[in-house]
Coordinates of C-alpha atoms in Angstrom, one line a residue:
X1 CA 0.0 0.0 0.0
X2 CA 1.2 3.5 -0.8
X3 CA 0.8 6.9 0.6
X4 CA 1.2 10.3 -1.1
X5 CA 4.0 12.7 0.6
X6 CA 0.8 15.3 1.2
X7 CA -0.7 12.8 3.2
X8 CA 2.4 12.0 5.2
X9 CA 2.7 15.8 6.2
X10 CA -1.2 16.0 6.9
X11 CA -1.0 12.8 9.2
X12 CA 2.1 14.6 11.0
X13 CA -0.2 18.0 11.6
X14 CA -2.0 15.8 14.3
X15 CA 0.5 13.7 15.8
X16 CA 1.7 14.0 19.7
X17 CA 5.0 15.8 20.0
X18 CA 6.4 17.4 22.9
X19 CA 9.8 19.5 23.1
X20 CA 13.1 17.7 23.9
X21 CA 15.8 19.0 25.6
X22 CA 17.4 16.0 27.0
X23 CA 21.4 15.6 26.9
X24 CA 23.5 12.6 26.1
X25 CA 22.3 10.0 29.4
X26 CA 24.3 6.7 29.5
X27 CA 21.8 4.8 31.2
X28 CA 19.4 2.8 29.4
X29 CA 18.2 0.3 31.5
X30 CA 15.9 2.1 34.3
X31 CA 14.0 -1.1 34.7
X32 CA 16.3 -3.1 33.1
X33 CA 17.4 -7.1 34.6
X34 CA 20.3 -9.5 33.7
X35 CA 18.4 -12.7 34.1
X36 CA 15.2 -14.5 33.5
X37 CA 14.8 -15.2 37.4
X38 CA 13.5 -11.9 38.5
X39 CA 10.7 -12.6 36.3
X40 CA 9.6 -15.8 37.8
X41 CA 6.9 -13.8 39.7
X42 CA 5.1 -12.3 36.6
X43 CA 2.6 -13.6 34.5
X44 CA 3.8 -15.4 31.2
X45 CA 2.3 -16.4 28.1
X46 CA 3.9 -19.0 25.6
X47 CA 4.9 -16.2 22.1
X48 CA 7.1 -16.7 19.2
X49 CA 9.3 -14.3 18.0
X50 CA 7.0 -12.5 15.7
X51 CA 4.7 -12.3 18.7
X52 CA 6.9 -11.1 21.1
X53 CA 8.2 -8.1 18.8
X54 CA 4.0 -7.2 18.6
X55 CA 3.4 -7.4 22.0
X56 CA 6.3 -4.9 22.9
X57 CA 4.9 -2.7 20.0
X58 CA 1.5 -3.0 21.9
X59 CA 3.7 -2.2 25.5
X60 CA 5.4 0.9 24.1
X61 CA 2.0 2.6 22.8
X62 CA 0.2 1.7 25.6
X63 CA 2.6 3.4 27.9
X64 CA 3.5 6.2 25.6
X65 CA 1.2 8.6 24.2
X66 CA 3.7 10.2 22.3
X67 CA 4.7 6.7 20.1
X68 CA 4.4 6.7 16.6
X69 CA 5.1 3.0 14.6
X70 CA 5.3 3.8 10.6
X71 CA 7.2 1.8 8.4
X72 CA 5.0 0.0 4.5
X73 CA 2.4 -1.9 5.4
X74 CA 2.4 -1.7 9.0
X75 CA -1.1 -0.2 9.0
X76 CA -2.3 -3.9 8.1
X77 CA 0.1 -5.7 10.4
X78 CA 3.3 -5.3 8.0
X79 CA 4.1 -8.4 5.6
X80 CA 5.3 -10.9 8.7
X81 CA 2.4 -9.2 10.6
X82 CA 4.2 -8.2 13.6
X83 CA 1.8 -4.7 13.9
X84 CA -0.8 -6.8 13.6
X85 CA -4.1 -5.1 15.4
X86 CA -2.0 -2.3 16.4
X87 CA -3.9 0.7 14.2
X88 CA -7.4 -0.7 15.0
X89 CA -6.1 -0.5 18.6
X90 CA -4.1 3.2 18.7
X91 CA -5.4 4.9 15.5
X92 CA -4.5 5.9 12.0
X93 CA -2.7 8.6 13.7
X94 CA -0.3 6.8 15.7
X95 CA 0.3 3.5 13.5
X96 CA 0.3 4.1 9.6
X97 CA 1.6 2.8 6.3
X98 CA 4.6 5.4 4.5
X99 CA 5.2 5.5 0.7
X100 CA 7.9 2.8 -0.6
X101 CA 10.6 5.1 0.8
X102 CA 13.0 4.2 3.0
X103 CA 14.6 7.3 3.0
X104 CA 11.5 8.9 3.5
X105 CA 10.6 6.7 6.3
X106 CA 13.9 7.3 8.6
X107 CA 14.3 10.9 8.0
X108 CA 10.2 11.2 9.1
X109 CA 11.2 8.9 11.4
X110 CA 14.3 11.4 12.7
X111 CA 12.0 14.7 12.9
X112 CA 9.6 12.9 14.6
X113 CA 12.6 11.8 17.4
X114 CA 13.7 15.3 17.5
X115 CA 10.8 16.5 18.0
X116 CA 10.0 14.8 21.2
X117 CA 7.9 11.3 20.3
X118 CA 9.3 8.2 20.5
X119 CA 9.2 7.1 16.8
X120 CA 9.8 3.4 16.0
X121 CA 10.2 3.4 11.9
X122 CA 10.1 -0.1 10.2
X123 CA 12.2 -1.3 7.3
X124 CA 10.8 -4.2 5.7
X125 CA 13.8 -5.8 4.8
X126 CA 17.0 -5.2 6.3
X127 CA 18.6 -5.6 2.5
X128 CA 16.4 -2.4 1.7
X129 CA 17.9 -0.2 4.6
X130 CA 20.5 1.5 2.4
X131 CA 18.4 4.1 0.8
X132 CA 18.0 5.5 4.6
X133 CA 21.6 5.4 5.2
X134 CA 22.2 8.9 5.1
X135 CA 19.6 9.5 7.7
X136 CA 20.4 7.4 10.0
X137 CA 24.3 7.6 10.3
X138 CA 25.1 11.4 8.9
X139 CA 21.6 12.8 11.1
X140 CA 20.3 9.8 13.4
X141 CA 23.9 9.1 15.2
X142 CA 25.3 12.6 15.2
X143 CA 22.0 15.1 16.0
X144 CA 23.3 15.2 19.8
X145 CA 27.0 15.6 18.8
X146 CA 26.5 18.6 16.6
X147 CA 24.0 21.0 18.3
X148 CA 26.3 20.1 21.8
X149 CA 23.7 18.3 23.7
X150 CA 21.4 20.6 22.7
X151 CA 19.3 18.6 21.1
X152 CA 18.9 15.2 20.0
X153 CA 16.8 12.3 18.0
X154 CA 17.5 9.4 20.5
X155 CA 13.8 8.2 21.1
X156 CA 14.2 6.6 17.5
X157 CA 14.1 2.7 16.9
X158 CA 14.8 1.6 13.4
X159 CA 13.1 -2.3 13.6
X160 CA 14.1 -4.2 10.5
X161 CA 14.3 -8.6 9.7
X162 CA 17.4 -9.5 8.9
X163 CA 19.6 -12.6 7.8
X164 CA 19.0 -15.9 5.7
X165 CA 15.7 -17.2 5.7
X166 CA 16.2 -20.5 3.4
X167 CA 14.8 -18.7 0.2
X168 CA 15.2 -15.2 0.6
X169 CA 18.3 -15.0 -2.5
X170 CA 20.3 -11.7 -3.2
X171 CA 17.9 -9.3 -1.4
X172 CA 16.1 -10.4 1.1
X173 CA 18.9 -12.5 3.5
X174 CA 21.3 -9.8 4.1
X175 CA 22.9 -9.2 7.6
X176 CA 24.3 -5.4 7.1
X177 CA 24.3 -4.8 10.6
X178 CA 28.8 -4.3 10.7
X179 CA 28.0 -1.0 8.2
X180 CA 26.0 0.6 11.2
X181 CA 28.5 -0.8 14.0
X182 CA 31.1 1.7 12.5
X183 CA 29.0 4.8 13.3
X184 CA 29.7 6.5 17.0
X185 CA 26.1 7.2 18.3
X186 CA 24.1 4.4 17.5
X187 CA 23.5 1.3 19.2
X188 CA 23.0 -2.1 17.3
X189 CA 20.8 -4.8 18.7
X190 CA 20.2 -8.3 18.1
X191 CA 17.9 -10.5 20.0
X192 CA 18.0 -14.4 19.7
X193 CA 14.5 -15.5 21.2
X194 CA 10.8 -14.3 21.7
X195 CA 12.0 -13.5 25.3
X196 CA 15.3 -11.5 24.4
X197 CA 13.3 -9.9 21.9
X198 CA 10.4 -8.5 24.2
X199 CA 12.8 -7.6 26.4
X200 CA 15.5 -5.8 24.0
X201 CA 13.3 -4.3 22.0
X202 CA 11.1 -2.1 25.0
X203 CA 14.9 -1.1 26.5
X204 CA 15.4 -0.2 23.0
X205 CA 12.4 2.1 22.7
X206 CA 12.9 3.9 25.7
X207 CA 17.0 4.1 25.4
X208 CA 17.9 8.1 25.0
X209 CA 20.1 6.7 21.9
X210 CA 19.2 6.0 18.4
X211 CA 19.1 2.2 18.0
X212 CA 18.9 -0.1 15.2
X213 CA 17.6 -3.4 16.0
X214 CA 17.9 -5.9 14.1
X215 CA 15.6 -9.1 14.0
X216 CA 16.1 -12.6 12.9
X217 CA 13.3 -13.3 10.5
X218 CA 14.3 -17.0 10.2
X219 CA 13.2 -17.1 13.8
X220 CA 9.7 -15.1 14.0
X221 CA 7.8 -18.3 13.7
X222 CA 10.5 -21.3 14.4
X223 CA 9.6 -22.0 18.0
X224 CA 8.2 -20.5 21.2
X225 CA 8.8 -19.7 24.6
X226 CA 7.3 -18.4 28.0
X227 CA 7.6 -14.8 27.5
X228 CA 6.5 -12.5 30.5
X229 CA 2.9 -10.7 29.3
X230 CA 4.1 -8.0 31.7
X231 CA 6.3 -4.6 30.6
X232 CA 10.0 -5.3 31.2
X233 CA 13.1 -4.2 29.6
X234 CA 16.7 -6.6 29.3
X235 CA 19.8 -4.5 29.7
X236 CA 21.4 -2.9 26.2
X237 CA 24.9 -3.3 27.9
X238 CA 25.2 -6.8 28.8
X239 CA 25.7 -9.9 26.6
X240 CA 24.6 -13.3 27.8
X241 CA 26.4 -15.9 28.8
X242 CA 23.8 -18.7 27.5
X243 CA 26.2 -21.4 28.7
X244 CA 28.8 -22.4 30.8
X245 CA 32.1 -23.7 30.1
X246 CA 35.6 -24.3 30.3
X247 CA 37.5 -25.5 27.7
X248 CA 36.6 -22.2 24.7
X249 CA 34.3 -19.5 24.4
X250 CA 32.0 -19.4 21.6
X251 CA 30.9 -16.2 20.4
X252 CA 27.3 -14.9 18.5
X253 CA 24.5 -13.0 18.2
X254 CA 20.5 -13.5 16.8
X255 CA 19.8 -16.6 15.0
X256 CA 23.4 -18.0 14.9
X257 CA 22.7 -18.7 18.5
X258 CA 20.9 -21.8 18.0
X259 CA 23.8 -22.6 15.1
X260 CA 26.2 -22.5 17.6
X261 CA 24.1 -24.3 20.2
X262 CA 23.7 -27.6 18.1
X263 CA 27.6 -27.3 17.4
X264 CA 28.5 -27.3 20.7
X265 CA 26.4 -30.0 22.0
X266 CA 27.8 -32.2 19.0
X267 CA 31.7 -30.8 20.6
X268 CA 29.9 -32.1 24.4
X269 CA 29.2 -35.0 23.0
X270 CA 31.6 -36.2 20.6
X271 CA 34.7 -34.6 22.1
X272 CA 34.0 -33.8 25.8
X273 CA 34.6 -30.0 24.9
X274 CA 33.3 -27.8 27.7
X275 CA 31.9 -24.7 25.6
X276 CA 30.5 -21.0 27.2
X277 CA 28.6 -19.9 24.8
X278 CA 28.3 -15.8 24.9
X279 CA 25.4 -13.7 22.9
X280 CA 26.2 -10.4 22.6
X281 CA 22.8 -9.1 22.0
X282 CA 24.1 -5.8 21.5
X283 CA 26.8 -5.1 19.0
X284 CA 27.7 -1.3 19.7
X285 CA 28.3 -1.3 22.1
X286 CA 29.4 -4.6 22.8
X287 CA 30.5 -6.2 26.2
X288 CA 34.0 -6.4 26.2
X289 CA 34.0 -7.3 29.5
X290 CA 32.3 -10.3 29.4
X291 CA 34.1 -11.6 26.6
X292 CA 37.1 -11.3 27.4
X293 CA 36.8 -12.8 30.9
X294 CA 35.4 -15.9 29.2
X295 CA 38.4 -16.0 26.8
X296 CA 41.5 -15.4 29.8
X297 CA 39.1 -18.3 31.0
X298 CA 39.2 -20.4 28.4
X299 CA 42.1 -19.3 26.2
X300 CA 39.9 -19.9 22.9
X301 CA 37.8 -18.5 21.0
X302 CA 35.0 -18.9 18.0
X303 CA 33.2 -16.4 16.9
X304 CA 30.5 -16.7 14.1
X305 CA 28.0 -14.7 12.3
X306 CA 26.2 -14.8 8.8
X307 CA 27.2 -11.6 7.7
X308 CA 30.4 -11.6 5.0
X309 CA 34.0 -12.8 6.6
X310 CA 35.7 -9.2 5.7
X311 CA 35.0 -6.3 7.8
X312 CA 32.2 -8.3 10.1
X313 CA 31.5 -7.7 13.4
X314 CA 33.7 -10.7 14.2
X315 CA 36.8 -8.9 13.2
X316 CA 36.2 -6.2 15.9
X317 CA 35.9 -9.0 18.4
X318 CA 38.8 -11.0 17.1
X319 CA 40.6 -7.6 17.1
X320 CA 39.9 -6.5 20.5
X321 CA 40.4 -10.1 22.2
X322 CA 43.9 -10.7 20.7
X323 CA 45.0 -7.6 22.6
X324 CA 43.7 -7.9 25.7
X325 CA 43.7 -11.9 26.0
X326 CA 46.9 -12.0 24.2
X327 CA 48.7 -13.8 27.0
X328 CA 45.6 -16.0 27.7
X329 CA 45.5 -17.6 24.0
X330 CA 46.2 -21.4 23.4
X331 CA 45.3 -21.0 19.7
X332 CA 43.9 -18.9 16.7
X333 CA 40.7 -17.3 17.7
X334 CA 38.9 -19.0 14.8
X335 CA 35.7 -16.9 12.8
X336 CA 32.8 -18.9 10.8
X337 CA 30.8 -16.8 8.7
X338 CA 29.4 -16.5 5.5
X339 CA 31.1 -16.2 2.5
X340 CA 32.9 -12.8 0.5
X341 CA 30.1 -13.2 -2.4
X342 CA 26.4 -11.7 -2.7
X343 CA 24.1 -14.2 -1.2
X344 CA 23.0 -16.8 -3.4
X345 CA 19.8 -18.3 -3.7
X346 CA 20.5 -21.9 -5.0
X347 CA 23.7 -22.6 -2.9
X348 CA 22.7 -20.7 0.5
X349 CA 23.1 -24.1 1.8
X350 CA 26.4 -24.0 0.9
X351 CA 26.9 -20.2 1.8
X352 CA 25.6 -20.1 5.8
X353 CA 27.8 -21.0 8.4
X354 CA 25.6 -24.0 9.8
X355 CA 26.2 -26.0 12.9
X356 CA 28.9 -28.4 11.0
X357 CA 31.2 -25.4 10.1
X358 CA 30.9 -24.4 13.6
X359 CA 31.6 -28.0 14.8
X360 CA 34.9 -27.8 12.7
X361 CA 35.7 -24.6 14.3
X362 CA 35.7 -25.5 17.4
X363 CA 37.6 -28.9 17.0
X364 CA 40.4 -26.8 15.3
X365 CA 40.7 -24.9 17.6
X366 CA 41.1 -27.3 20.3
X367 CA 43.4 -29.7 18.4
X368 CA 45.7 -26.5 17.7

């Protein structure tokens, strides 16, 4: 569905602003909680992914009058339906379809933020997020830099699905997420289950920074969990350490989790290898911390992601554990990732870096 420009700017005549003058705050977690356990108490409902990403959406217009969800289609749920229900419930005002425009759609998206409301723009398909580049890293990421503190866009949430979806081909399996991990002032988030995703994506919303998050549209539907119905936010600084272990850390983020998850039970079972698995869930900034204690640990390391070996995120982390765990290595700190080509469509099989390439890996880098 497509909307004329004229109507865009007649919508925006009605819609709830209120003046910002908020400076740079590096605290993003007000509610925010590091495990599952201090939700024991709270009501839960079993969600998928796709699910859990809608009822956040319903959580943050609920509690915000001044949120505003746009992105194409959304006004009819969006194509993998994840605003499903959510105009017939806040209005036409507050939840409405853009033009095919994703330039359009984050620099809307940006006024809106700097004008007070707590926009949260959707871009259909990661793949198509380049258009909006310029508006998010040369006026998203640097509005509170330039103006001082003055002024800023960081109640601004760029949604988007990302990564290989078993038929997606050259445009529609892309993980771009390293080309926004190079920009000071965003933040980059990546959740890996309905729970993470609730969670991530209401911190994300109310974080005073501009975030990207990034979802894994292989996952939206490919199992469920017991996901708290109440509000509650996950921490944007911490990753997770989903497992405990003692012989090499393995390191990813969004649906490579479960990748790496088979590939180390296979290592448990096969070789005895004691693996701590580590999600990141956010990517800038990433936990260094917690990395790099689980490497001087273990003394090695895998990292995998889907995105392109050159210039992924992996390099930053392979980068920034060989200096500071330099002394603590026992071998290569090993990366498993997709291919330097465009995606394909027929050999994607071929192309991801699936639980037996992982599996490898990790024996490598044991037997080195």
């Amino acid at each position: 569905m497509r909307m004329r420009s004229k109507q865009i700017l007649s919508l925006s005549m009605h819609l709830p602003l209120v003046s910002s003058s908020r400076a740079f705050s590096s605290k993003c977690f007000p509610r925010s909680i590091s495990s599952r356990t201090s939700e024991h108490h709270l009501e839960q409902k079993e969600m998928n992914l796709v699910g859990a990403i809608n009822n956040a959406l319903y959580i943050a217009l609920d509690t915000d009058p001044t949120a505003i969800l746009l992105g194409e289609d959304v006004g009819f749920g969006g194509v993998f339906r994840a605003a499903v229900d959510l105009q017939e419930k806040f209005g036409k005002s507050r939840v409405f379809n853009t033009p095919l425009c994703e330039q359009g759609i984050a620099g809307f998206a940006v006024g809106l933020a700097s004008e007070g409301s707590t926009a949260i723009a959707e871009i259909q398909f990661a793949d198509y997020i380049f258009p909006a580049f310029d508006q998010i890293v040369n006026e998203a990421a640097k509005y509170r830099f330039r103006s001082g503190g003055q002024f800023d866009c960081g109640k601004l949430t760029i949604r988007t699905p990302y990564g290989a979806v078993g038929h997606g081909g050259l445009y529609h399996s892309q993980s771009p997420e390293a080309y926004f991990t190079h920009t000071p002032g965003l933040r980059v988030i990546v959740p890996r289950s309905p729970y993470q995703a609730k969670g991530l994506l209401l911190s994300s919303i109310r974080c005073p920074d501009p975030v990207i998050f990034f979802e894994p549209k292989a996952l939206y539907r490919a199992a469920k969990e017991m996901v708290p119905v109440n509000d509650f936010e996950i921490s944007l600084y911490h990753a997770d350490v989903v497992m405990e272990g003692s012989d090499i850390t393995v390191i990813g983020y969004g649906a490579q989790l479960g990748v790496l998850e088979k590939a180390c039970k296979k290592a448990r079972e096969e070789l005895n290898i004691s693996t701590e698995i580590i999600d990141l869930r956010s990517l800038l900034p990433w936990d260094k911390e917690t990395v790099c204690k689980s490497v001087a640990k273990t003394g090695r390391c895998v990292i995998s992601h889907e995105a392109p070996l050159t210039s992924g995120f992996g390099a930053e982390l392979a980068a920034t554990i060989q200096k500071e765990c330099f002394l603590n290595l026992e071998a290569p700190i090993e990366r498993v990732c997709g291919y330097d080509t465009p995606f394909p469509l027929s050999h994607e099989k071929f192309y991801v870096p699936d639980y037996l390439k992982c599996f490898a890996a990790i024996r490598r880098c044991m037997q080195f």
